[in-house]
Amino acid sequence: MTIPKNKLIEFTNLVNECCVVMDHGYVADWLNKPNPDLNMDSPMDVFNLEENPDRIYRLLYFIDIGEADL
């Protein structure tokens, strides 16, 4: 996984948000695993391909409140 330099801070923020919602040891797996709530794209695919990765943050919110699964 390669993160472009211009997205490094944004990626760090995403990882930090993930760590709030799930066990730290699961974050890397979750970021790289296809997710049915993201049309079977992985969160990293969404992060790398979309200008604004709001879909990931919305999913993390719903995971946090128990409305979506990891």
mmCIF file of C-alpha atoms in Angstrom, residues 7-54:
data_model
loop_
_atom_site.group_PDB
_atom_site.id
_atom_site.type_symbol
_atom_site.label_atom_id
_atom_site.label_comp_id
_atom_site.label_asym_id
_atom_site.label_seq_id
_atom_site.Cartn_x
_atom_site.Cartn_y
_atom_site.Cartn_z
ATOM 1 C CA LYS A 7 -2.547 12.460 1.260
ATOM 2 C CA LEU A 8 -0.331 11.414 4.169
ATOM 3 C CA ILE A 9 -1.974 13.643 6.793
ATOM 4 C CA GLU A 10 -5.427 12.654 5.565
ATOM 5 C CA PHE A 11 -4.432 8.971 5.794
ATOM 6 C CA THR A 12 -3.093 9.456 9.321
ATOM 7 C CA ASN A 13 -6.402 11.047 10.310
ATOM 8 C CA LEU A 14 -8.280 8.104 8.812
ATOM 9 C CA VAL A 15 -6.179 5.577 10.736
ATOM 10 C CA ASN A 16 -6.723 7.553 13.948
ATOM 11 C CA GLU A 17 -10.494 7.502 13.372
ATOM 12 C CA CYS A 18 -10.357 3.757 12.786
ATOM 13 C CA CYS A 19 -8.463 3.287 16.054
ATOM 14 C CA VAL A 20 -11.272 5.049 17.916
ATOM 15 C CA VAL A 21 -13.872 2.667 16.523
ATOM 16 C CA MET A 22 -12.081 -0.696 16.442
ATOM 17 C CA ASP A 23 -9.238 -2.628 18.009
ATOM 18 C CA HIS A 24 -5.916 -1.188 16.828
ATOM 19 C CA GLY A 25 -4.723 -4.599 15.668
ATOM 20 C CA TYR A 26 -7.653 -4.903 13.259
ATOM 21 C CA VAL A 27 -7.291 -1.527 11.515
ATOM 22 C CA ALA A 28 -4.884 -2.649 8.760
ATOM 23 C CA ASP A 29 -7.041 -5.689 7.945
ATOM 24 C CA TRP A 30 -10.231 -3.621 7.882
ATOM 25 C CA LEU A 31 -8.701 -0.953 5.651
ATOM 26 C CA ASN A 32 -7.652 -3.541 3.059
ATOM 27 C CA LYS A 33 -10.617 -5.936 3.149
ATOM 28 C CA PRO A 34 -13.489 -5.544 0.657
ATOM 29 C CA ASN A 35 -16.468 -4.120 2.484
ATOM 30 C CA PRO A 36 -20.097 -4.758 1.500
ATOM 31 C CA ASP A 37 -21.065 -1.298 2.784
ATOM 32 C CA LEU A 38 -18.628 0.211 0.275
ATOM 33 C CA ASN A 39 -19.894 -1.804 -2.718
ATOM 34 C CA MET A 40 -17.193 -4.415 -2.044
ATOM 35 C CA ASP A 41 -14.409 -1.853 -2.394
ATOM 36 C CA SER A 42 -11.905 -1.807 0.422
ATOM 37 C CA PRO A 43 -11.716 1.381 2.487
ATOM 38 C CA MET A 44 -8.222 1.905 1.010
ATOM 39 C CA ASP A 45 -9.636 1.672 -2.512
ATOM 40 C CA VAL A 46 -12.173 4.344 -1.637
ATOM 41 C CA PHE A 47 -9.500 6.465 0.042
ATOM 42 C CA ASN A 48 -7.154 6.241 -2.947
ATOM 43 C CA LEU A 49 -9.734 6.606 -5.709
ATOM 44 C CA GLU A 50 -12.113 9.230 -4.381
ATOM 45 C CA GLU A 51 -11.350 12.908 -3.981
ATOM 46 C CA ASN A 52 -13.234 13.016 -0.677
ATOM 47 C CA PRO A 53 -13.430 9.789 1.353
ATOM 48 C CA ASP A 54 -16.582 10.785 3.272
#
